[in-house]
Amino acid sequence: MKTDQSFSQVPSLAGITSIKDAMKPGLSVDECVRRLKRYHYAFKRLHQIFTARITAEPLYELKMGFSFHAYVCAEHVTALRKRVAEMREPPLGLEAVPAPGLEIFFDELLGAPTTEELITGLYAKALPALKEALERHLEHTNHLADHPSVRVCRFALLEVVDMLQFGNQTVATLADKATNEKMAEWLALLNECLAAAGGLDGTQKASDRTLTGRYSSKPYKFDGIPKRDQRFPDPYNMGVNAEVFLYDEKFRPEPKTLMMFYKRLREVDVPEMMASIISETAGKPWDYYRDMSRQLWDEARHAMMGEVGFANLNIDWPKQVMINFTWSLALNTQLKPLERHAVLYFIEQGLMPKTGKRFEWEVGRASNNPLSTLFQDYDWADEVLHARIGRDWYLKDFDDPQQAVRYGDECWSRVLMNWERWRQEGLTQHRNWWPDVYRQACRHWGIDPDPKVLAYSTTYQTVRADLKELTGSA
Ligand SMILES: [Fe+2]
Ligand SMILES: [Fe+2]
């Protein structure tokens, strides 16, 4: 029998590689760890950049895409940290910058002033470089000896390719030839940064060019003012109180599904707000950033479930449903990061009792709208996870859980929703858009509108979203 062949027809070496390939020396543990730390640094910086740019990015699809990609990068950071820790004793050096060129490269992306430069830098430079590095790792390393890293790199590669698919189409759509010509010099600078680092994985000879940053020359400042595209034409509108309608027993469940789709889509303000907490809170253990990014992505999914719910009922939401940004705007501009987290925790712990997520799921079931039922089912499950994340990362800084809840309530009560001033300044008329959207849904359902439902006109002027009297989302 030849020693490099399998004894039986069953694949040798558990199917992970051939005996021939497993004889190749591959990367030493030292070299493997050195490279893994570079992928880790790249994913960590990408996570930071995607998160930082969610709030002020107006294009809804990019806001959602960045929310997803921030989360995906956070998961790969976690996996790489774990793998490095398996191969080395602390200190692991995971917080060190592996090469000055890489630091400037990612600082340039973070500070990119336009969406076109940002997406081109991210999707046409950073992610392709990372993809190449991961592929080279799989090519260079010994798949038997270094199998745990192989697994981490393969999973990472899978999602890097997905991100690139989204990114390539985005860049092709948003950055035309003229824009590309205008940013040619900056893109060349990005190439020089990578060359100075010997490539993203440091496997090439490093160039000795001196680098001068363009957008990274001054420190980056997070922009917490939410921006929206033209599908959000009345972003200060607080004319339709979803919660008062939802919990009013005199209304039937069917129209309530519309209010729930509205509530879901309005959640686009939660990633906008959470991105500010994550971006403006330094020095937490890595798992804090991972957990918060998971929750941020869930909230973006909830918004997209609302979008799909409306599409399913043939409702043209940009014209008929006025999705506002008043909650993220107010919290980001009036509260400190910990105070925003307190408000988020206060709202989410209030979502668990009987007027909360179970109630919304029951309304979905009672309404015979299978999509609403499904979405509320998962929304509820996500919310249970968010309550756990709140307990792990917000609550534990308080001696008494009740005090943590009270603090959240206090912080939210301090937030000023300038209902009347916004109206006086002409920012909104708080138009009651509800009757039109309800009529449209009735046409789709082939039923006559219920006059009582049609007449609904309670606003957020005096009752806030947790039904507490006065002046919110999640
Ligand atoms: Fe949530
Ligand atoms: Fe949510």
GROMACS .gro file of C-alpha atoms and ligand atoms in nm:
model
  476
    1MET     CA    1   0.000   0.000   0.000
    2LYS     CA    2   0.126   0.349  -0.084
    3THR     CA    3   0.151   0.554   0.237
    4ASP     CA    4  -0.006   0.866   0.089
    5GLN     CA    5  -0.324   0.684  -0.011
    6SER     CA    6  -0.629   0.605   0.192
    7PHE     CA    7  -0.655   0.247   0.323
    8SER     CA    8  -1.017   0.221   0.224
    9GLN     CA    9  -1.240   0.424  -0.006
   10VAL     CA   10  -1.332   0.638   0.292
   11PRO     CA   11  -1.152   0.975   0.277
   12SER     CA   12  -0.838   0.997   0.486
   13LEU     CA   13  -0.755   1.270   0.738
   14ALA     CA   14  -1.122   1.323   0.823
   15GLY     CA   15  -1.171   1.466   0.475
   16ILE     CA   16  -1.001   1.794   0.556
   17THR     CA   17  -0.706   1.757   0.318
   18SER     CA   18  -0.503   1.497   0.129
   19ILE     CA   19  -0.206   1.314   0.281
   20LYS     CA   20   0.009   1.470   0.010
   21ASP     CA   21  -0.096   1.823   0.100
   22ALA     CA   22  -0.069   1.752   0.471
   23MET     CA   23   0.303   1.675   0.418
   24LYS     CA   24   0.375   2.034   0.315
   25PRO     CA   25   0.535   2.231   0.600
   26GLY     CA   26   0.307   2.537   0.588
   27LEU     CA   27   0.308   2.823   0.841
   28SER     CA   28   0.474   2.806   1.183
   29VAL     CA   29   0.260   2.893   1.486
   30ASP     CA   30   0.447   3.224   1.510
   31GLU     CA   31   0.377   3.317   1.150
   32CYS     CA   32   0.019   3.196   1.170
   33VAL     CA   33  -0.049   3.410   1.480
   34ARG     CA   34   0.122   3.710   1.320
   35ARG     CA   35  -0.111   3.686   1.020
   36LEU     CA   36  -0.425   3.615   1.223
   37LYS     CA   37  -0.362   3.929   1.423
   38ARG     CA   38  -0.360   4.129   1.104
   39TYR     CA   39  -0.696   3.987   0.988
   40HIS     CA   40  -0.824   4.056   1.339
   41TYR     CA   41  -0.707   4.418   1.318
   42ALA     CA   42  -0.870   4.459   0.975
   43PHE     CA   43  -1.207   4.319   1.091
   44LYS     CA   44  -1.194   4.531   1.407
   45ARG     CA   45  -1.130   4.851   1.214
   46LEU     CA   46  -1.397   4.759   0.956
   47HIS     CA   47  -1.644   4.701   1.239
   48GLN     CA   48  -1.558   5.044   1.381
   49ILE     CA   49  -1.594   5.218   1.042
   50PHE     CA   50  -1.922   5.051   0.939
   51THR     CA   51  -2.071   5.134   1.280
   52ALA     CA   52  -1.950   5.493   1.283
   53ARG     CA   53  -2.107   5.566   0.945
   54ILE     CA   54  -2.459   5.426   1.001
   55THR     CA   55  -2.619   5.732   1.163
   56ALA     CA   56  -2.521   6.007   0.922
   57GLU     CA   57  -2.552   5.796   0.604
   58PRO     CA   58  -2.876   5.908   0.436
   59LEU     CA   59  -2.930   5.614   0.198
   60TYR     CA   60  -3.155   5.363   0.374
   61GLU     CA   61  -3.009   5.055   0.199
   62LEU     CA   62  -2.657   5.159   0.300
   63LYS     CA   63  -2.766   5.217   0.658
   64MET     CA   64  -2.900   4.862   0.663
   65GLY     CA   65  -2.595   4.723   0.477
   66PHE     CA   66  -2.352   4.892   0.717
   67SER     CA   67  -2.551   4.762   1.015
   68PHE     CA   68  -2.519   4.407   0.880
   69HIS     CA   69  -2.153   4.433   0.784
   70ALA     CA   70  -2.058   4.587   1.119
   71TYR     CA   71  -2.214   4.287   1.291
   72VAL     CA   72  -2.050   4.033   1.056
   73CYS     CA   73  -1.708   4.191   1.116
   74ALA     CA   74  -1.768   4.185   1.493
   75GLU     CA   75  -1.835   3.809   1.480
   76HIS     CA   76  -1.509   3.744   1.291
   77VAL     CA   77  -1.316   3.960   1.536
   78THR     CA   78  -1.454   3.739   1.813
   79ALA     CA   79  -1.357   3.416   1.634
   80LEU     CA   80  -1.006   3.541   1.556
   81ARG     CA   81  -0.948   3.657   1.914
   82LYS     CA   82  -1.048   3.315   2.039
   83ARG     CA   83  -0.815   3.140   1.794
   84VAL     CA   84  -0.517   3.362   1.880
   85ALA     CA   85  -0.582   3.295   2.248
   86GLU     CA   86  -0.568   2.920   2.179
   87MET     CA   87  -0.217   2.956   2.040
   88ARG     CA   88  -0.058   3.208   2.275
   89GLU     CA   89  -0.050   3.297   2.644
   90PRO     CA   90  -0.158   3.648   2.749
   91PRO     CA   91  -0.078   3.923   2.681
   92LEU     CA   92  -0.202   3.842   2.335
   93GLY     CA   93  -0.123   4.182   2.187
   94LEU     CA   94  -0.465   4.199   2.020
   95GLU     CA   95  -0.500   4.569   2.090
   96ALA     CA   96  -0.168   4.659   1.923
   97VAL     CA   97  -0.153   4.812   1.576
   98PRO     CA   98   0.027   4.553   1.362
   99ALA     CA   99   0.167   4.807   1.112
  100PRO     CA  100   0.151   5.190   1.090
  101GLY     CA  101   0.052   5.170   0.722
  102LEU     CA  102  -0.258   4.969   0.812
  103GLU     CA  103  -0.355   5.220   1.078
  104ILE     CA  104  -0.339   5.508   0.831
  105PHE     CA  105  -0.527   5.297   0.573
  106PHE     CA  106  -0.825   5.242   0.804
  107ASP     CA  107  -0.809   5.595   0.950
  108GLU     CA  108  -0.841   5.727   0.594
  109LEU     CA  109  -1.156   5.517   0.541
  110LEU     CA  110  -1.304   5.628   0.873
  111GLY     CA  111  -1.255   5.993   0.780
  112ALA     CA  112  -1.363   5.964   0.416
  113PRO     CA  113  -1.586   6.269   0.370
  114THR     CA  114  -1.824   6.133   0.104
  115THR     CA  115  -2.030   5.817   0.077
  116GLU     CA  116  -1.869   5.745  -0.262
  117GLU     CA  117  -1.516   5.756  -0.117
  118LEU     CA  118  -1.624   5.554   0.185
  119ILE     CA  119  -1.787   5.272  -0.010
  120THR     CA  120  -1.508   5.260  -0.270
  121GLY     CA  121  -1.246   5.247   0.006
  122LEU     CA  122  -1.434   4.978   0.197
  123TYR     CA  123  -1.560   4.759  -0.083
  124ALA     CA  124  -1.301   4.812  -0.357
  125LYS     CA  125  -0.987   4.833  -0.139
  126ALA     CA  126  -1.020   4.701   0.217
  127LEU     CA  127  -1.241   4.395   0.169
  128PRO     CA  128  -1.064   4.272  -0.149
  129ALA     CA  129  -0.730   4.300   0.036
  130LEU     CA  130  -0.875   4.102   0.328
  131LYS     CA  131  -1.019   3.841   0.094
  132GLU     CA  132  -0.680   3.795  -0.071
  133ALA     CA  133  -0.510   3.761   0.268
  134LEU     CA  134  -0.756   3.495   0.388
  135GLU     CA  135  -0.722   3.302   0.065
  136ARG     CA  136  -0.343   3.315   0.095
  137HIS     CA  137  -0.366   3.180   0.452
  138LEU     CA  138  -0.565   2.883   0.327
  139GLU     CA  139  -0.311   2.832   0.053
  140HIS     CA  140  -0.001   2.863   0.275
  141THR     CA  141  -0.099   2.691   0.599
  142ASN     CA  142  -0.098   2.321   0.675
  143HIS     CA  143  -0.467   2.223   0.685
  144LEU     CA  144  -0.407   1.936   0.926
  145ALA     CA  145  -0.179   2.111   1.176
  146ASP     CA  146  -0.357   2.449   1.162
  147HIS     CA  147  -0.710   2.324   1.106
  148PRO     CA  148  -0.878   2.547   1.369
  149SER     CA  149  -0.743   2.856   1.189
  150VAL     CA  150  -0.845   2.709   0.853
  151ARG     CA  151  -1.199   2.685   0.982
  152VAL     CA  152  -1.202   3.042   1.112
  153CYS     CA  153  -1.060   3.172   0.781
  154ARG     CA  154  -1.307   2.972   0.569
  155PHE     CA  155  -1.608   3.107   0.758
  156ALA     CA  156  -1.467   3.459   0.740
  157LEU     CA  157  -1.404   3.425   0.368
  158LEU     CA  158  -1.761   3.314   0.310
  159GLU     CA  159  -1.898   3.635   0.458
  160VAL     CA  160  -1.627   3.857   0.309
  161VAL     CA  161  -1.742   3.732  -0.033
  162ASP     CA  162  -2.106   3.810   0.057
  163MET     CA  163  -2.009   4.160   0.172
  164LEU     CA  164  -1.817   4.210  -0.154
  165GLN     CA  165  -2.117   4.106  -0.358
  166PHE     CA  166  -2.326   4.376  -0.190
  167GLY     CA  167  -2.034   4.619  -0.208
  168ASN     CA  168  -1.946   4.568  -0.575
  169GLN     CA  169  -2.302   4.633  -0.681
  170THR     CA  170  -2.320   4.936  -0.452
  171VAL     CA  171  -1.995   5.086  -0.583
  172ALA     CA  172  -2.097   5.023  -0.945
  173THR     CA  173  -2.427   5.203  -0.881
  174LEU     CA  174  -2.310   5.495  -0.671
  175ALA     CA  175  -1.957   5.577  -0.787
  176ASP     CA  176  -1.955   5.672  -1.155
  177LYS     CA  177  -1.648   5.725  -1.375
  178ALA     CA  178  -1.620   6.096  -1.298
  179THR     CA  179  -1.634   6.029  -0.920
  180ASN     CA  180  -1.370   5.760  -0.959
  181GLU     CA  181  -1.141   5.997  -1.144
  182LYS     CA  182  -1.183   6.257  -0.873
  183MET     CA  183  -1.081   6.011  -0.601
  184ALA     CA  184  -0.796   5.849  -0.802
  185GLU     CA  185  -0.523   6.017  -0.598
  186TRP     CA  186  -0.679   5.913  -0.269
  187LEU     CA  187  -0.724   5.555  -0.388
  188ALA     CA  188  -0.354   5.556  -0.484
  189LEU     CA  189  -0.276   5.671  -0.128
  190LEU     CA  190  -0.473   5.373   0.006
  191ASN     CA  191  -0.260   5.142  -0.213
  192GLU     CA  192   0.055   5.304  -0.076
  193CYS     CA  193  -0.063   5.248   0.280
  194LEU     CA  194  -0.110   4.878   0.211
  195ALA     CA  195   0.228   4.861   0.033
  196ALA     CA  196   0.395   5.027   0.334
  197ALA     CA  197   0.248   4.752   0.554
  198GLY     CA  198   0.377   4.479   0.322
  199GLY     CA  199   0.018   4.410   0.220
  200LEU     CA  200  -0.271   4.353   0.458
  201ASP     CA  201  -0.115   4.028   0.586
  202GLY     CA  202   0.244   4.157   0.578
  203THR     CA  203   0.362   3.885   0.340
  204GLN     CA  204   0.502   4.126   0.081
  205LYS     CA  205   0.817   4.334   0.105
  206ALA     CA  206   0.714   4.656   0.279
  207SER     CA  207   0.779   4.975   0.084
  208ASP     CA  208   0.966   5.251   0.263
  209ARG     CA  209   0.756   5.541   0.127
  210THR     CA  210   0.665   5.804   0.383
  211LEU     CA  211   0.291   5.834   0.413
  212THR     CA  212   0.097   6.154   0.458
  213GLY     CA  213  -0.266   6.103   0.546
  214ARG     CA  214  -0.527   6.307   0.368
  215TYR     CA  215  -0.848   6.259   0.567
  216SER     CA  216  -0.673   6.115   0.873
  217SER     CA  217  -0.457   6.419   0.937
  218LYS     CA  218  -0.710   6.549   1.190
  219PRO     CA  219  -0.883   6.329   1.449
  220TYR     CA  220  -1.212   6.170   1.343
  221LYS     CA  221  -1.527   6.307   1.499
  222PHE     CA  222  -1.840   6.093   1.515
  223ASP     CA  223  -2.145   6.254   1.350
  224GLY     CA  224  -2.451   6.167   1.560
  225ILE     CA  225  -2.708   6.364   1.361
  226PRO     CA  226  -2.921   6.108   1.178
  227LYS     CA  227  -2.972   6.162   0.806
  228ARG     CA  228  -3.234   6.005   0.579
  229ASP     CA  229  -3.297   5.991   0.203
  230GLN     CA  230  -3.603   6.126   0.022
  231ARG     CA  231  -3.817   5.826   0.121
  232PHE     CA  232  -3.841   5.989   0.461
  233PRO     CA  233  -3.999   6.323   0.357
  234ASP     CA  234  -4.144   6.422   0.696
  235PRO     CA  235  -3.885   6.307   0.954
  236TYR     CA  236  -4.017   6.519   1.240
  237ASN     CA  237  -4.377   6.393   1.202
  238MET     CA  238  -4.512   6.260   1.529
  239GLY     CA  239  -4.875   6.274   1.419
  240VAL     CA  240  -4.974   5.906   1.458
  241ASN     CA  241  -4.941   5.741   1.796
  242ALA     CA  242  -4.895   5.371   1.718
  243GLU     CA  243  -4.900   5.247   2.079
  244VAL     CA  244  -5.228   5.411   2.187
  245PHE     CA  245  -5.398   5.248   1.884
  246LEU     CA  246  -5.228   4.912   1.937
  247TYR     CA  247  -5.336   4.877   2.300
  248ASP     CA  248  -5.692   5.010   2.248
  249GLU     CA  249  -5.925   4.709   2.280
  250LYS     CA  250  -6.198   4.868   2.073
  251PHE     CA  251  -5.993   4.823   1.755
  252ARG     CA  252  -5.974   4.493   1.567
  253PRO     CA  253  -5.640   4.317   1.517
  254GLU     CA  254  -5.624   4.359   1.133
  255PRO     CA  255  -5.551   4.734   1.123
  256LYS     CA  256  -5.319   4.685   1.419
  257THR     CA  257  -5.082   4.488   1.194
  258LEU     CA  258  -5.036   4.808   0.995
  259MET     CA  259  -4.936   4.993   1.310
  260MET     CA  260  -4.693   4.711   1.394
  261PHE     CA  261  -4.531   4.733   1.048
  262TYR     CA  262  -4.503   5.107   1.110
  263LYS     CA  263  -4.346   5.046   1.451
  264ARG     CA  264  -4.103   4.799   1.298
  265LEU     CA  265  -3.995   5.023   1.009
  266ARG     CA  266  -3.961   5.319   1.246
  267GLU     CA  267  -3.694   5.111   1.425
  268VAL     CA  268  -3.446   5.237   1.168
  269ASP     CA  269  -3.379   5.494   1.440
  270VAL     CA  270  -3.247   5.225   1.679
  271PRO     CA  271  -2.932   5.142   1.474
  272GLU     CA  272  -2.885   5.519   1.435
  273MET     CA  273  -2.893   5.559   1.812
  274MET     CA  274  -2.702   5.241   1.905
  275ALA     CA  275  -2.425   5.328   1.658
  276SER     CA  276  -2.369   5.640   1.864
  277ILE     CA  277  -2.340   5.445   2.191
  278ILE     CA  278  -2.093   5.197   2.037
  279SER     CA  279  -1.889   5.470   1.865
  280GLU     CA  280  -1.871   5.695   2.167
  281THR     CA  281  -1.801   5.431   2.435
  282ALA     CA  282  -1.434   5.340   2.459
  283GLY     CA  283  -1.248   5.087   2.670
  284LYS     CA  284  -1.512   4.813   2.716
  285PRO     CA  285  -1.424   4.444   2.683
  286TRP     CA  286  -1.455   4.322   2.323
  287ASP     CA  287  -1.770   4.119   2.398
  288TYR     CA  288  -1.955   4.443   2.479
  289TYR     CA  289  -1.899   4.563   2.121
  290ARG     CA  290  -1.997   4.225   1.978
  291ASP     CA  291  -2.319   4.202   2.175
  292MET     CA  292  -2.420   4.561   2.110
  293SER     CA  293  -2.349   4.514   1.737
  294ARG     CA  294  -2.566   4.202   1.730
  295GLN     CA  295  -2.849   4.398   1.885
  296LEU     CA  296  -2.793   4.686   1.643
  297TRP     CA  297  -2.821   4.442   1.350
  298ASP     CA  298  -3.139   4.288   1.496
  299GLU     CA  299  -3.297   4.633   1.514
  300ALA     CA  300  -3.202   4.698   1.149
  301ARG     CA  301  -3.370   4.363   1.064
  302HIS     CA  302  -3.679   4.470   1.251
  303ALA     CA  303  -3.694   4.787   1.039
  304MET     CA  304  -3.661   4.579   0.721
  305MET     CA  305  -3.938   4.344   0.841
  306GLY     CA  306  -4.163   4.652   0.854
  307GLU     CA  307  -4.054   4.745   0.503
  308VAL     CA  308  -4.141   4.395   0.376
  309GLY     CA  309  -4.473   4.399   0.565
  310PHE     CA  310  -4.580   4.716   0.385
  311ALA     CA  311  -4.460   4.587   0.047
  312ASN     CA  312  -4.670   4.273   0.109
  313LEU     CA  313  -4.981   4.489   0.149
  314ASN     CA  314  -4.900   4.697  -0.159
  315ILE     CA  315  -4.839   5.005   0.051
  316ASP     CA  316  -4.601   5.260  -0.090
  317TRP     CA  317  -4.452   5.351   0.253
  318PRO     CA  318  -4.228   5.640   0.142
  319LYS     CA  319  -4.538   5.823   0.021
  320GLN     CA  320  -4.794   5.696   0.271
  321VAL     CA  321  -4.616   5.631   0.600
  322MET     CA  322  -4.419   5.909   0.763
  323ILE     CA  323  -4.123   5.740   0.930
  324ASN     CA  324  -3.955   5.986   1.167
  325PHE     CA  325  -3.608   6.015   1.321
  326THR     CA  326  -3.704   6.219   1.623
  327TRP     CA  327  -3.601   5.954   1.879
  328SER     CA  328  -3.245   5.898   1.749
  329LEU     CA  329  -3.201   6.270   1.687
  330ALA     CA  330  -3.312   6.364   2.037
  331LEU     CA  331  -3.114   6.093   2.218
  332ASN     CA  332  -2.795   6.143   2.015
  333THR     CA  333  -2.794   6.517   2.063
  334GLN     CA  334  -2.929   6.549   2.418
  335LEU     CA  335  -2.790   6.253   2.613
  336LYS     CA  336  -2.450   6.105   2.695
  337PRO     CA  337  -2.378   5.749   2.567
  338LEU     CA  338  -2.454   5.582   2.904
  339GLU     CA  339  -2.778   5.781   2.936
  340ARG     CA  340  -2.882   5.661   2.587
  341HIS     CA  341  -2.810   5.303   2.694
  342ALA     CA  342  -3.021   5.364   3.004
  343VAL     CA  343  -3.316   5.477   2.790
  344LEU     CA  344  -3.275   5.175   2.561
  345TYR     CA  345  -3.272   4.941   2.860
  346PHE     CA  346  -3.572   5.111   3.017
  347ILE     CA  347  -3.776   5.077   2.696
  348GLU     CA  348  -3.671   4.717   2.628
  349GLN     CA  349  -3.739   4.586   2.977
  350GLY     CA  350  -4.086   4.740   2.937
  351LEU     CA  351  -4.136   4.530   2.621
  352MET     CA  352  -4.148   4.203   2.811
  353PRO     CA  353  -4.470   4.235   3.019
  354LYS     CA  354  -4.822   4.182   2.883
  355THR     CA  355  -4.841   4.498   2.669
  356GLY     CA  356  -4.511   4.401   2.510
  357LYS     CA  357  -4.378   4.157   2.254
  358ARG     CA  358  -4.608   3.866   2.336
  359PHE     CA  359  -4.904   4.098   2.288
  360GLU     CA  360  -4.774   4.207   1.946
  361TRP     CA  361  -4.732   3.843   1.841
  362GLU     CA  362  -5.083   3.762   1.960
  363VAL     CA  363  -5.222   4.055   1.760
  364GLY     CA  364  -5.038   3.921   1.453
  365ARG     CA  365  -5.194   3.576   1.505
  366ALA     CA  366  -5.543   3.715   1.567
  367SER     CA  367  -5.520   3.928   1.252
  368ASN     CA  368  -5.473   3.627   1.018
  369ASN     CA  369  -5.169   3.802   0.870
  370PRO     CA  370  -4.909   3.520   0.859
  371LEU     CA  371  -4.623   3.756   0.780
  372SER     CA  372  -4.702   3.979   1.076
  373THR     CA  373  -4.725   3.670   1.300
  374LEU     CA  374  -4.387   3.542   1.179
  375PHE     CA  375  -4.213   3.875   1.211
  376GLN     CA  376  -4.351   3.937   1.561
  377ASP     CA  377  -4.252   3.584   1.664
  378TYR     CA  378  -3.885   3.655   1.579
  379ASP     CA  379  -3.906   4.013   1.703
  380TRP     CA  380  -4.011   3.875   2.041
  381ALA     CA  381  -3.726   3.621   2.045
  382ASP     CA  382  -3.476   3.895   1.953
  383GLU     CA  383  -3.612   4.114   2.230
  384VAL     CA  384  -3.550   3.842   2.489
  385LEU     CA  385  -3.186   3.840   2.374
  386HIS     CA  386  -3.170   4.220   2.396
  387ALA     CA  387  -3.300   4.212   2.752
  388ARG     CA  388  -3.013   3.971   2.832
  389ILE     CA  389  -2.760   4.201   2.659
  390GLY     CA  390  -2.900   4.488   2.868
  391ARG     CA  391  -2.856   4.287   3.187
  392ASP     CA  392  -2.498   4.192   3.092
  393TRP     CA  393  -2.373   4.534   2.985
  394TYR     CA  394  -2.596   4.801   3.137
  395LEU     CA  395  -2.749   4.661   3.453
  396LYS     CA  396  -2.434   4.523   3.609
  397ASP     CA  397  -2.293   4.872   3.671
  398PHE     CA  398  -2.577   4.935   3.921
  399ASP     CA  399  -2.606   4.791   4.271
  400ASP     CA  400  -2.982   4.772   4.245
  401PRO     CA  401  -3.170   4.673   3.923
  402GLN     CA  402  -3.465   4.898   4.015
  403GLN     CA  403  -3.231   5.193   4.033
  404ALA     CA  404  -3.103   5.111   3.681
  405VAL     CA  405  -3.460   5.112   3.547
  406ARG     CA  406  -3.546   5.437   3.728
  407TYR     CA  407  -3.233   5.600   3.587
  408GLY     CA  408  -3.345   5.502   3.234
  409ASP     CA  409  -3.690   5.647   3.296
  410GLU     CA  410  -3.538   5.969   3.431
  411CYS     CA  411  -3.303   6.003   3.133
  412TRP     CA  412  -3.592   5.955   2.892
  413SER     CA  413  -3.808   6.206   3.078
  414ARG     CA  414  -3.531   6.463   3.035
  415VAL     CA  415  -3.535   6.422   2.656
  416LEU     CA  416  -3.710   6.709   2.493
  417MET     CA  417  -3.933   6.630   2.200
  418ASN     CA  418  -3.998   6.975   2.056
  419TRP     CA  419  -4.340   6.889   1.917
  420GLU     CA  420  -4.474   7.245   1.898
  421ARG     CA  421  -4.150   7.417   1.803
  422TRP     CA  422  -4.095   7.178   1.511
  423ARG     CA  423  -4.443   7.272   1.391
  424GLN     CA  424  -4.388   7.643   1.433
  425GLU     CA  425  -4.055   7.624   1.253
  426GLY     CA  426  -4.227   7.451   0.962
  427LEU     CA  427  -4.021   7.131   1.001
  428THR     CA  428  -4.344   6.931   1.010
  429GLN     CA  429  -4.720   6.975   1.034
  430HIS     CA  430  -4.751   6.638   1.218
  431ARG     CA  431  -4.992   6.543   0.939
  432ASN     CA  432  -5.223   6.251   1.029
  433TRP     CA  433  -5.122   6.005   0.754
  434TRP     CA  434  -5.311   5.714   0.914
  435PRO     CA  435  -5.650   5.734   0.731
  436ASP     CA  436  -5.483   5.718   0.386
  437VAL     CA  437  -5.266   5.418   0.465
  438TYR     CA  438  -5.559   5.238   0.630
  439ARG     CA  439  -5.780   5.302   0.325
  440GLN     CA  440  -5.505   5.166   0.097
  441ALA     CA  441  -5.477   4.847   0.310
  442CYS     CA  442  -5.857   4.805   0.303
  443ARG     CA  443  -5.848   4.821  -0.078
  444HIS     CA  444  -5.583   4.547  -0.072
  445TRP     CA  445  -5.791   4.336   0.170
  446GLY     CA  446  -6.109   4.406  -0.034
  447ILE     CA  447  -6.303   4.534   0.269
  448ASP     CA  448  -6.478   4.859   0.361
  449PRO     CA  449  -6.287   5.080   0.606
  450ASP     CA  450  -6.420   5.084   0.963
  451PRO     CA  451  -6.522   5.449   1.035
  452LYS     CA  452  -6.391   5.424   1.394
  453VAL     CA  453  -6.044   5.315   1.273
  454LEU     CA  454  -6.051   5.579   1.000
  455ALA     CA  455  -6.118   5.848   1.258
  456TYR     CA  456  -5.814   5.760   1.472
  457SER     CA  457  -5.612   6.075   1.531
  458THR     CA  458  -5.412   6.042   1.855
  459THR     CA  459  -5.065   6.191   1.825
  460TYR     CA  460  -4.744   6.186   2.032
  461GLN     CA  461  -4.802   6.541   2.152
  462THR     CA  462  -4.908   6.433   2.500
  463VAL     CA  463  -4.856   6.054   2.522
  464ARG     CA  464  -4.513   5.906   2.464
  465ALA     CA  465  -4.446   5.562   2.318
  466ASP     CA  466  -4.444   5.372   2.649
  467LEU     CA  467  -4.791   5.523   2.708
  468LYS     CA  468  -4.655   5.741   2.983
  469GLU     CA  469  -4.821   6.081   2.969
  470LEU     CA  470  -4.616   6.345   2.803
  471THR     CA  471  -4.347   6.302   2.515
  472GLY     CA  472  -3.994   5.756   2.156
  473SER     CA  473  -3.879   5.316   1.997
  474ALA     CA  474  -3.685   4.942   1.996
  475FE      FE  475  -3.460   4.547   2.075
  476FE      FE  476  -3.653   4.595   1.782
   0.00000   0.00000   0.00000
